[in-house]
Short mmCIF file of C-alpha atoms and ligand atoms in Angstrom, two decimals:
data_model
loop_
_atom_site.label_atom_id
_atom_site.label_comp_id
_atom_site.label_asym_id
_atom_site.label_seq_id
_atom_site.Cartn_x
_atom_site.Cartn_y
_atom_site.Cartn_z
CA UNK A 155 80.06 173.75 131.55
CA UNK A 156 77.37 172.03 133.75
CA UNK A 157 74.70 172.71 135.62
CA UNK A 158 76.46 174.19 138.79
CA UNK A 159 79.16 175.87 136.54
CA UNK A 160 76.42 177.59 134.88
CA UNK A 161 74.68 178.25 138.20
CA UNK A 162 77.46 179.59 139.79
CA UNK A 163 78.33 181.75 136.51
CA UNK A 164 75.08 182.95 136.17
CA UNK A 165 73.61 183.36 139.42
CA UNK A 166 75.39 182.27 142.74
CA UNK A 167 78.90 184.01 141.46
CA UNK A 168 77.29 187.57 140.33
CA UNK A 169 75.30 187.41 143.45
CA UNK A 170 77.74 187.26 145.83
CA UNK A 171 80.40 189.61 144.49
CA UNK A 172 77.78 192.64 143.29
CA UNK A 173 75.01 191.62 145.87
CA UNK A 174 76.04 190.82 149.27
CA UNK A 175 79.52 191.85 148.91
CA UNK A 176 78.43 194.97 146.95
CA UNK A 177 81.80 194.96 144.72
CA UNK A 178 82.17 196.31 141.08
CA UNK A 179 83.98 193.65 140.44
CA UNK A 180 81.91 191.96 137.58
CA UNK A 181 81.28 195.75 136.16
CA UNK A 182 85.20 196.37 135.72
CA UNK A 183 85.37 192.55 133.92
CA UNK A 184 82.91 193.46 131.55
CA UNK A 185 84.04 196.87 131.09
CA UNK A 186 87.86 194.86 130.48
CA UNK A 187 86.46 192.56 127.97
CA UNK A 188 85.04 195.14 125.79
CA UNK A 189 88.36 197.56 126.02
CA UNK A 190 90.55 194.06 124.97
CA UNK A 191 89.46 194.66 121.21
CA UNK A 192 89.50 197.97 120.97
CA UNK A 193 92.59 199.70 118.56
CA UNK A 194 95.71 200.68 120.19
CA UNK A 195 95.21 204.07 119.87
CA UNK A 196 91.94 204.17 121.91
CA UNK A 197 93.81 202.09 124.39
CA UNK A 198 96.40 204.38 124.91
CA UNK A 199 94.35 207.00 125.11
CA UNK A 200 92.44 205.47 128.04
CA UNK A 201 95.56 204.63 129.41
CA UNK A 202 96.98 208.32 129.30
CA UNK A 203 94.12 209.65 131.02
CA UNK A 204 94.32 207.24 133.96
CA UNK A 205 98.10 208.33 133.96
CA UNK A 206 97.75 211.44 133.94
CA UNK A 207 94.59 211.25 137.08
CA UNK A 208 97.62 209.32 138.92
CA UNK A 209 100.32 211.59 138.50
CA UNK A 210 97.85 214.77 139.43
CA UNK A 211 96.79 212.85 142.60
CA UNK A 212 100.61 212.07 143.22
CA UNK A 213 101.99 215.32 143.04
CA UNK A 214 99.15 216.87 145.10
CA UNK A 215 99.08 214.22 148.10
CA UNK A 216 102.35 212.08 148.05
CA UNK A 217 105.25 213.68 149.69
CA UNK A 218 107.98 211.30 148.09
CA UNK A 219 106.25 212.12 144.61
CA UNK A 220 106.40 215.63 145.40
CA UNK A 221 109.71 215.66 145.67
CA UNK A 222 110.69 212.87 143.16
CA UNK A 223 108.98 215.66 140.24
CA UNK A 224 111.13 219.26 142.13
CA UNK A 225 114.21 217.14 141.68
CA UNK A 226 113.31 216.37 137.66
CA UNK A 227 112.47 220.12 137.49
CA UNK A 228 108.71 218.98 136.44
CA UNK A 229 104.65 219.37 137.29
CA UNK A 230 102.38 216.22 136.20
CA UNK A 231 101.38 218.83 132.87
CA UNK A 232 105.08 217.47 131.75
CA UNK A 233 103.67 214.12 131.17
CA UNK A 234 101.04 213.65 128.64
CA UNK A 235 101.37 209.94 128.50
CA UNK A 236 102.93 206.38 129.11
CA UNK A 237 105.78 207.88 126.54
CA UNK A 238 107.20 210.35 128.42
CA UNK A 239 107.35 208.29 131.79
CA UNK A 240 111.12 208.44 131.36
CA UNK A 241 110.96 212.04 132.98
CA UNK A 242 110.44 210.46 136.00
CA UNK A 243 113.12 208.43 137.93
CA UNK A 244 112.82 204.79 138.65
CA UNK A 245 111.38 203.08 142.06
CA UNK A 246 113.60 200.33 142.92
CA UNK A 247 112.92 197.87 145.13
CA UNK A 248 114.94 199.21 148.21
CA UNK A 249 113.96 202.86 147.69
CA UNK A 250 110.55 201.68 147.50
CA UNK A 251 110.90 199.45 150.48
CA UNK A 252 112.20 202.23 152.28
CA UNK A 253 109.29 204.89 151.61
CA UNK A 254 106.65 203.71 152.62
CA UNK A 255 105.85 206.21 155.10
CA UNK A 256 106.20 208.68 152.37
CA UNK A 257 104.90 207.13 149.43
CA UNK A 258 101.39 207.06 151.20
CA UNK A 259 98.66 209.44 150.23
CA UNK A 260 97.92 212.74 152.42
CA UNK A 261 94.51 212.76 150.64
CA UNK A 262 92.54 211.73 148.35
CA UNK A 263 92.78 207.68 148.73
CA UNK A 264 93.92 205.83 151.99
CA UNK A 265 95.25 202.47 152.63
CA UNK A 266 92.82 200.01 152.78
CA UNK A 267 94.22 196.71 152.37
CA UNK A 268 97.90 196.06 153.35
CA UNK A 269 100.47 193.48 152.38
CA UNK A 270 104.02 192.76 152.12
CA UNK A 271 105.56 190.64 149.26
CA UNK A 272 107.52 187.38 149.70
CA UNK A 273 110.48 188.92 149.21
CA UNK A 274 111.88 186.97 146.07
CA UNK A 275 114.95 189.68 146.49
CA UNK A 276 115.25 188.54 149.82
CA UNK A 277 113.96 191.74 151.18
CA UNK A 278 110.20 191.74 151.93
CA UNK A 279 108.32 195.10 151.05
CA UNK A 280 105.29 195.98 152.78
CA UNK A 281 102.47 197.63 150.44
CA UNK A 282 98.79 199.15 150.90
CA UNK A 283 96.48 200.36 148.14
CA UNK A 284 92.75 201.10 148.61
CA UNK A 285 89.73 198.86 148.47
CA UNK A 286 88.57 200.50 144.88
CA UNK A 287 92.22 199.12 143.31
CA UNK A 288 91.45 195.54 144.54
CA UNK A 289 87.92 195.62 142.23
CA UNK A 290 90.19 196.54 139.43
CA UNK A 291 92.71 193.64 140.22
CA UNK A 292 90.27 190.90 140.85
CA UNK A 293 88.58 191.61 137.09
CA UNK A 294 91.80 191.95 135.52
CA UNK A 295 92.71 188.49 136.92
CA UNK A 296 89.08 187.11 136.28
CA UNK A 297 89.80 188.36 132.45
CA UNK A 298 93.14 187.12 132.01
CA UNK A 299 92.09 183.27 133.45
CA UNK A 300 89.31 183.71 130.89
CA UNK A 301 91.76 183.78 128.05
CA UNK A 302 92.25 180.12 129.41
CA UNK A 303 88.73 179.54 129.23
CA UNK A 304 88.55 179.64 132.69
CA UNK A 305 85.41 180.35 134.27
CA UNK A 306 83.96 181.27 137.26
CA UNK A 307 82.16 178.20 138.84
CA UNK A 308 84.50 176.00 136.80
CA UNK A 309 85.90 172.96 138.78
CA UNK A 310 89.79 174.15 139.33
CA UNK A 311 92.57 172.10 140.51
CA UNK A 312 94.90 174.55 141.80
CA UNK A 313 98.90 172.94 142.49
CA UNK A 314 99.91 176.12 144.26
CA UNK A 315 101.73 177.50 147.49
CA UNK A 316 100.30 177.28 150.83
CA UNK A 317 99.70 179.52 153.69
CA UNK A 318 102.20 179.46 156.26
CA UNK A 319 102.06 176.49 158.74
CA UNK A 320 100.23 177.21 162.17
CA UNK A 321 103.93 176.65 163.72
CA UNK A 322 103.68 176.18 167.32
CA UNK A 323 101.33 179.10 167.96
CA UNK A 324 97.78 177.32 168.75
CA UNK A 325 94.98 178.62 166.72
CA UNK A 326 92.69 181.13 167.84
CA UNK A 327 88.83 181.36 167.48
CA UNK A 328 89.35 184.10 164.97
CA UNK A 329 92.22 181.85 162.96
CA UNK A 330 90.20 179.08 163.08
CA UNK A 331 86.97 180.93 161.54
CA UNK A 332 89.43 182.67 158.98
CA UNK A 333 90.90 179.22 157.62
CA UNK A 334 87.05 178.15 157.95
CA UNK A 335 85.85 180.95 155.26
CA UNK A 336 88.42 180.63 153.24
CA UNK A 337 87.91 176.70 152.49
CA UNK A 338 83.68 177.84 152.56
CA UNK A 339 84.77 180.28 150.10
CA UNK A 340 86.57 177.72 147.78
CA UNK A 341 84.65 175.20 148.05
CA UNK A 342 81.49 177.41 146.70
CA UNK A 343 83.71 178.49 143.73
CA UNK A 344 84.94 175.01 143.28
CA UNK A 345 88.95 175.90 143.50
CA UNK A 346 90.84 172.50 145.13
CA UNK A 347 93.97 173.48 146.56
CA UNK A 348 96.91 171.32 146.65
CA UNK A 349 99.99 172.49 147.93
CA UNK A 350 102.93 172.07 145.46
CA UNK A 351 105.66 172.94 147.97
CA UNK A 352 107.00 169.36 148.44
CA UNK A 353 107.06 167.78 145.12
CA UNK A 354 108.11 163.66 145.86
CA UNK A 355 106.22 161.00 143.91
CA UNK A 356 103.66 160.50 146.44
CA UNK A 357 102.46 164.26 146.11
CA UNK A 358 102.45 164.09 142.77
CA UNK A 359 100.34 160.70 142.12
CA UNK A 360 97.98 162.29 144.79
CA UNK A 361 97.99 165.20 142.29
CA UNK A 362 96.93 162.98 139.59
CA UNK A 363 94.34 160.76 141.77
CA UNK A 364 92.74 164.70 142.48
CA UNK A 365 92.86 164.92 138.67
CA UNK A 366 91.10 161.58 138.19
CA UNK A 367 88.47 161.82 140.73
CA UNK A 368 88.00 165.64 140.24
CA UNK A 369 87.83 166.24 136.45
CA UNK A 370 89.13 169.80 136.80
CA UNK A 371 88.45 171.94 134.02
CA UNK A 372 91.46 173.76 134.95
CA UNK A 373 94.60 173.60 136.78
CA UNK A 374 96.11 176.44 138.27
CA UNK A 375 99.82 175.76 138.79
CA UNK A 376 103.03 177.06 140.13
CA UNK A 377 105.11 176.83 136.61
CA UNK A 378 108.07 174.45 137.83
CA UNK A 379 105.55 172.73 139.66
CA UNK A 380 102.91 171.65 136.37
CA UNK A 381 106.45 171.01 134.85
CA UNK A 382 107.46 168.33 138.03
CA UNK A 383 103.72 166.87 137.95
CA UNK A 384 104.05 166.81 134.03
CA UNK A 385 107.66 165.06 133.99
CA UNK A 386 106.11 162.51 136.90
CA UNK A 387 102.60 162.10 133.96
CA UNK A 388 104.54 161.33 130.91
CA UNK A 389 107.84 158.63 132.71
CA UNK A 390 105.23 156.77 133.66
CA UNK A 391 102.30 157.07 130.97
CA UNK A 392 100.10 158.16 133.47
CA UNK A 393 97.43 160.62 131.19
CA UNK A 394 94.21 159.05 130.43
CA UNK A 395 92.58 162.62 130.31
CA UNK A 396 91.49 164.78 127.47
CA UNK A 397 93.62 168.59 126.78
CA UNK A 398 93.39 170.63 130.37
CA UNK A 399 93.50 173.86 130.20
CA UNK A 400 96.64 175.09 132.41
CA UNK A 401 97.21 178.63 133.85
CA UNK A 402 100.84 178.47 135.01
CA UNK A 403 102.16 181.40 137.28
CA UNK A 404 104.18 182.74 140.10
CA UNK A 405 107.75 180.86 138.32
CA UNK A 406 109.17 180.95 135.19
CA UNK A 407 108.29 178.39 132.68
CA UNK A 408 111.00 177.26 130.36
CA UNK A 409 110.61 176.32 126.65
CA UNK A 410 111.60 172.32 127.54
CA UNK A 411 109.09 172.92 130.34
CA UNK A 412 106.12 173.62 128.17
CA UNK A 413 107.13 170.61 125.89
CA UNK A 414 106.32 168.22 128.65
CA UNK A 415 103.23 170.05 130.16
CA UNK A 416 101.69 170.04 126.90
CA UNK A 417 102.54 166.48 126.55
CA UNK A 418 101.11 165.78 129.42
CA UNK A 419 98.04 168.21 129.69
CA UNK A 420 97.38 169.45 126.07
CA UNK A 421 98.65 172.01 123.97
CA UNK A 422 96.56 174.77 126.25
CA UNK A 423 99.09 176.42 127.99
CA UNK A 424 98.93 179.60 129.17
CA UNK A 425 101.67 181.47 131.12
CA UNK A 426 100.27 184.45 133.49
CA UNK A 427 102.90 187.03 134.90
CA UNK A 428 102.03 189.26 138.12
CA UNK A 429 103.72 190.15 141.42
CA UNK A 430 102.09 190.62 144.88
CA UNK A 431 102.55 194.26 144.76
CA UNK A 432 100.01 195.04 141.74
CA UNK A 433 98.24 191.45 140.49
CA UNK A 434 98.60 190.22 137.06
CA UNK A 435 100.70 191.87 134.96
CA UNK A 436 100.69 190.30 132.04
CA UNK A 437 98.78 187.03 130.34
CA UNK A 438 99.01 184.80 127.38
CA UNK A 439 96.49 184.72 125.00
CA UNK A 440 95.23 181.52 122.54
CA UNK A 441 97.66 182.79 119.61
CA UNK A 442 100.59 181.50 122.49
CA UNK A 443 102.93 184.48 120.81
CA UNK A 444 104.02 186.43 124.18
CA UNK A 445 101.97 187.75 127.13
CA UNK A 446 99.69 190.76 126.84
CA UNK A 447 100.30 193.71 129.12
CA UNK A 448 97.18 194.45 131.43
CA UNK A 449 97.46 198.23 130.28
CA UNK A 450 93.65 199.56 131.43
CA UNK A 451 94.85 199.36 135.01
CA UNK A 452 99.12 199.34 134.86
CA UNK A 453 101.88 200.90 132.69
CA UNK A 454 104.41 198.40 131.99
CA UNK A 455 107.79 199.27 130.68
CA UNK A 456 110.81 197.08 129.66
CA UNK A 457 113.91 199.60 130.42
CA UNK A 458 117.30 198.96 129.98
CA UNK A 459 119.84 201.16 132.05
CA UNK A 460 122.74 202.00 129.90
CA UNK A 461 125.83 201.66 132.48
CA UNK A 462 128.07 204.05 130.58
CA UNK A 463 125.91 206.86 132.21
CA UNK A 464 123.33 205.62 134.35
CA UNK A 465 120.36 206.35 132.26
CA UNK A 466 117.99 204.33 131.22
CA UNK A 467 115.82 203.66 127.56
CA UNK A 468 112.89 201.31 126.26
CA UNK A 469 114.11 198.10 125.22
CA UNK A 470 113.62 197.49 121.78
CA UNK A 471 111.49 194.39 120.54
CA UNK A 472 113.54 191.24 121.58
CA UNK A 473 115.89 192.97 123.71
CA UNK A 474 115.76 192.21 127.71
CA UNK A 475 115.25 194.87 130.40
CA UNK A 476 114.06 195.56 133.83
CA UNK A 477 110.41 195.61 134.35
CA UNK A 478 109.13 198.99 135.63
CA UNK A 479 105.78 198.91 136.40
CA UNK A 480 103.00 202.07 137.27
CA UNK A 481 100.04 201.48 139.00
CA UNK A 482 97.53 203.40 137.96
CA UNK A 483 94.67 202.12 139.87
CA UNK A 484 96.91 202.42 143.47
CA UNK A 485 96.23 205.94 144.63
CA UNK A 486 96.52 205.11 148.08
CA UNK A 487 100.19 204.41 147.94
CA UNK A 488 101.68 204.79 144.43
CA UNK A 489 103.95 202.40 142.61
CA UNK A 490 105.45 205.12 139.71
CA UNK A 491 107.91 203.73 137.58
CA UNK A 492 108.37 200.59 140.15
CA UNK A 493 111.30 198.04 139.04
CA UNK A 494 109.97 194.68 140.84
CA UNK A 495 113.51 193.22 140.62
CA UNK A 496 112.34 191.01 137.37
CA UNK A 497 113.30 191.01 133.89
CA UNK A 498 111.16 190.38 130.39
CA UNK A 499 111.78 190.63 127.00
CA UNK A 500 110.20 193.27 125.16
CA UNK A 501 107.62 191.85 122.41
CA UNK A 502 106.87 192.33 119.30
CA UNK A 503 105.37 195.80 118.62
CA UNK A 504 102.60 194.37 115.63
CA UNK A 505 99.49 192.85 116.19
CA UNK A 506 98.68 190.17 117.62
CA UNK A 507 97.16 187.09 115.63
CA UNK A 508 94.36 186.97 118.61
CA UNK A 509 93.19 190.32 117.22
CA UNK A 510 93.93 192.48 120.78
CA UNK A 511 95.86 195.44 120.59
CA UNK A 512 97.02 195.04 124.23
CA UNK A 513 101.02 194.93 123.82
CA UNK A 514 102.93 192.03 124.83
CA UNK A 515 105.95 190.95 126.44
CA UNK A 516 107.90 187.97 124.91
CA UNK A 517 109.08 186.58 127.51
CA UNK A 518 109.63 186.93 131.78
CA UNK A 519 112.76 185.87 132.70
CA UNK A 520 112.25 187.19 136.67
CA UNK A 521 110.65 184.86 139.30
CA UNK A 522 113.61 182.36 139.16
CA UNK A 523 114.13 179.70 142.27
CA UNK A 524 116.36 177.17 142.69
CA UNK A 525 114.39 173.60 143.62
CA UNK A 526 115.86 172.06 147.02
CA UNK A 527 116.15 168.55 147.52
CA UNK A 528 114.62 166.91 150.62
CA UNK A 529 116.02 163.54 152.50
CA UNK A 530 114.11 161.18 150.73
CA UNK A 531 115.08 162.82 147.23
CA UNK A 532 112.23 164.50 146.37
CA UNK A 533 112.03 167.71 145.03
CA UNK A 534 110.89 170.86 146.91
CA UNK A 535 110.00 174.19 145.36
CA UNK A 536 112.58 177.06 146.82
CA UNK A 537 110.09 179.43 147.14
CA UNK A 538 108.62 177.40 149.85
CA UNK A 539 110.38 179.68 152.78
CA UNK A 540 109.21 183.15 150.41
CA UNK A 541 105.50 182.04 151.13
CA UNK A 542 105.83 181.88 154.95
CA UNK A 543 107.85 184.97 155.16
CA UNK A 544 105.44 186.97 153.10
CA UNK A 545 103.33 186.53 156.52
CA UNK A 546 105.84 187.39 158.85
CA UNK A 547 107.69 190.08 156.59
CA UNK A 548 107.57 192.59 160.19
CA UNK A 549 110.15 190.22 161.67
CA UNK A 550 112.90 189.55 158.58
CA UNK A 551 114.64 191.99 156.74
CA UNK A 552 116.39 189.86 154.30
CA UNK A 553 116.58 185.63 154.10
CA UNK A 554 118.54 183.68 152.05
CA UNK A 555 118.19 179.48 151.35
CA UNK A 556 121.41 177.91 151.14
CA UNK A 557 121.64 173.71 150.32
CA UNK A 558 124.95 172.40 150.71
CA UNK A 559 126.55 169.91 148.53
CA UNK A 560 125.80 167.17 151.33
CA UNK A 561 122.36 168.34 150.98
CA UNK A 562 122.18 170.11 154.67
CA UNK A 563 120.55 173.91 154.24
CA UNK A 564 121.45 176.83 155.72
CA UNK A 565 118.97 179.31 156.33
CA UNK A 566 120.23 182.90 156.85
CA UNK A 567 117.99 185.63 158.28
CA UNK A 568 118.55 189.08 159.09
CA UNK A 569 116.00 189.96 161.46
CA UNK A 570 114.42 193.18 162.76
CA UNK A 571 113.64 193.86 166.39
CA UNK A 572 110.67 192.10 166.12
CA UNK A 573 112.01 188.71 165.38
CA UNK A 574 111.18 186.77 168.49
CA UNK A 575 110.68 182.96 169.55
CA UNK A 576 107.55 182.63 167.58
CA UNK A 577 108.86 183.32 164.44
CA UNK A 578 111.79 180.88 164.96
CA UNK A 579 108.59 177.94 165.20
CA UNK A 580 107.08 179.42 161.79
CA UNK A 581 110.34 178.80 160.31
CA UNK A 582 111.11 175.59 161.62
CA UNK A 583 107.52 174.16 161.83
CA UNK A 584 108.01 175.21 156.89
CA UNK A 585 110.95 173.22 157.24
CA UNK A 586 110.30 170.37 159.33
CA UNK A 587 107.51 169.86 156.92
CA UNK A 588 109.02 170.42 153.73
CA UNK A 589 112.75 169.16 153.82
CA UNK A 590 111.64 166.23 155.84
CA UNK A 591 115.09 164.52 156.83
CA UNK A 592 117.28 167.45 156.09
CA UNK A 593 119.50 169.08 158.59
CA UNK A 594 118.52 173.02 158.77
CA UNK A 595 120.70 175.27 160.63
CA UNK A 596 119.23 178.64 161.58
CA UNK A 597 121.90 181.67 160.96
CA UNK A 598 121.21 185.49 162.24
CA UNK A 599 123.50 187.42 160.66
CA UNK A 600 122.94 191.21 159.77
CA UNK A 601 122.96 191.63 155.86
CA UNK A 602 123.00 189.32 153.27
CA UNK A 603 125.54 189.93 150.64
CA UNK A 604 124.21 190.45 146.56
CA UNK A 605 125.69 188.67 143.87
CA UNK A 606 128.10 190.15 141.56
CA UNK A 607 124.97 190.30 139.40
CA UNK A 608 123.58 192.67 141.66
CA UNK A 609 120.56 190.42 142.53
CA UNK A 610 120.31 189.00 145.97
CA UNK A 611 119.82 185.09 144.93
CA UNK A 612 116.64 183.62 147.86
CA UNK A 613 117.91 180.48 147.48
CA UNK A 614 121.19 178.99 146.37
CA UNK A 615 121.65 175.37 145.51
CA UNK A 616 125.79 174.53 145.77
CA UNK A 617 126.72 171.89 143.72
ZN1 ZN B 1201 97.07 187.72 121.53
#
């Protein structure tokens, strides 16, 4: 590291998140990179006891927990830990979209930050947990990047997904000074953002100019969008750079996709898994066997629902299953037994080579988009549309991408009452700028059929 790396490490970075921001941040990461070595058995036992705090709070305060533990004929004392979750019924995605109201605390935590997720189902979710739960969060992410060797104060190129475009709206004072801390904010942690939505061989050799001129010690990358850049690096012989760490997230990264981001980067590549609703869920270590489960601050469970009678068991090592997730640092509005809509194979139950005890997941197999194609050929990430909506999630219920075989896109929406002329410039301004040359055709319609897989596919490609 250099000098302002270790500056910023050292001094500037503890500084501002325990001193002027007063956050507990760098306390939970330190108290996370001791509890990474210890045994399993302490670790579930640390585990069980946050549980068991959640499910107390939940069945004093929550009214749809309340009534989710009558129904099972249960009190929180039925549950000593992770293991006998399956008492409890599983969150989907639409139950949990739909209780909102009543999945939020009477007492004893309140909302404190609110968001809504892109809605990779098609259906956004809104979400709130309390300021405490973001501490935990920000050090689980901070310890799972360090696993990549990245740290903070590091120069990082990040290839990642914008904000949402201003649109036609014009930018306020407060908008302005909002987009103004934000690039203060990364520019004192070194992060340089480049957005990986449109993906044509201009973008990426201005990717690889940044890489050139930057010397990141890092990248941060969308996974099919390291595995574009990489493809674009190796055709044309372009590396003249030393192994780069990469920290790919937010996609799925396939087996031939790794081949060709190590070829083009270095054989340190590291696959993250989170969702909006509850961070990073799960992280690869140096041993590159699977991705250990954050399990100091979530419960992560790999069920499969038997359909002969509805009920559901733990997948078995190797076998694929729903991911069901439990908060246990949300108190303000709890995720219990939450399926995200994305599935993972169960991992191996032994140790780990890397000598944590934390257990892993194989592999994710959720978080799968289509890739669009714009006029001029180039490829654009589907999940560009997801991004925007997760800002305007009050006005759509459910979206859907559709590219025809001529290459023209449908865009369905199913809007709520809030849906208004603004919105209809957010929309258009994402796809005037990403799928430059394309004809888009805006379609209202008032549900948005799932596939006979049961998942509602975001974005379709016909062929
Ligand atoms: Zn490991």
């Amino acid at each position: 590291m250099d000098f302002y790396g270790s500056l910023f490490a050292r001094v500037l970075y503890p500084a501002w998140e325990s001193g002027l921001r007063r956050r507990p941040t760098l306390r939970r990461l330190r108290y996370l990179e001791q509890t990474q070595w210890r045994p399993r058995a302490e670790l579930e036992a640390i585990q069980a006891g946050a549980l068991r705090r959640l499910l107390a709070h939940a069945y004093a305060n929550v009214p749809h927990y309340q009534r989710a533990f009558a129904a099972a004929g249960i009190t929180p004392r039925d549950i000593a830990d992770a293991r006998d979750l399956g008492k409890l019924p599983i969150l989907g995605r639409e139950v949990a979209r739909d209780t909102v109201e009543d999945r939020t605390a009477r007492g004893g935590a309140a909302v404190e930050i609110r968001k809504s997720t892109s809605g990779t189902m098609g259906r956004p979710l809104v979400f709130g947990y309390e300021r405490a739960s973001e501490y935990w969060r920000t050090a689980m992410k901070m310890r799972g990047y360090g696993w990549a060797g990245y740290q903070p104060g590091q120069r990082a190129l990040y290839f990642w997904g914008a904000g949402p475009p201003a649109g036609n709206t014009k930018p306020t004072l407060a908008s302005r000074l909002r987009a103004l801390k934000v690039k203060g904010d990364r520019a004192i942690r070194r992060e340089h953002y480049m957005d990986c939505g449109r993906r044509g061989e201009r973008e990426l050799d201005e990717v690889v100019s940044a890489i050139r001129r930057e010397h990141p010690e890092v990248l941060v990358c969308y996974s099919q969008a390291v595995a574009d850049l990489a493809r674009h690096v190796v055709a044309r012989n372009l590396r003249d750079w030393d192994t780069i760490p990469v920290i790919c997230g937010a996609e799925r990264l396939y087996p031939a996709d790794r081949v060709v981001v190590e070829q083009a980067f270095g054989p340190a590549v590291f696959e993250t898994y989170g969702c909006r609703e509850v961070m990073l869920v799960a992280t690869e270590c140096d041993a590159h066997a699977g991705l250990h489960m954050s399990m100091e601050t979530l419960v992560v469970e790999v069920v499969v629902r038997e359909t002969h009678n509805g009920t559901a068991r733990p997948a078995t090592p190797g076998e694929l299953g729903e991911v069901v997730i439990t908060d246990l640092t949300n108190h303000a509005m709890p995720f219990i037994r939450y399926a995200n809509g994305d599935l993972a194979v169960a991992g191996d139950a032994g140790a780990c080579s890397c000598g944590r005890a934390l257990p892993r997941l194989a592999s994710v197999e959720g978080r799968v988009a289509e890739t669009l194609i714009d006029g001029t050929g180039a490829r654009v990430n589907g999940l560009v549309f997801n991004v925007v909506i997760a800002h305007i999630a009050h006005a759509i219920r459910q979206f859907q991408v559709v590219q025809h075989k001529d290459r023209s896109v449908t865009l369905r929406v199913a809007p709520t009452s809030t849906f208004d002329g603004s919105i209809e410039a957010t929309l258009r301004a994402t796809w005037e700028r990403y799928l430059t040359g394309v004809p888009v055709r805006l379609e209202m319609v008032d549900d948005i059929a799932a596939s006979p897989s049961g998942k509602r596919q975001v974005v379709v490609v016909e062929r």
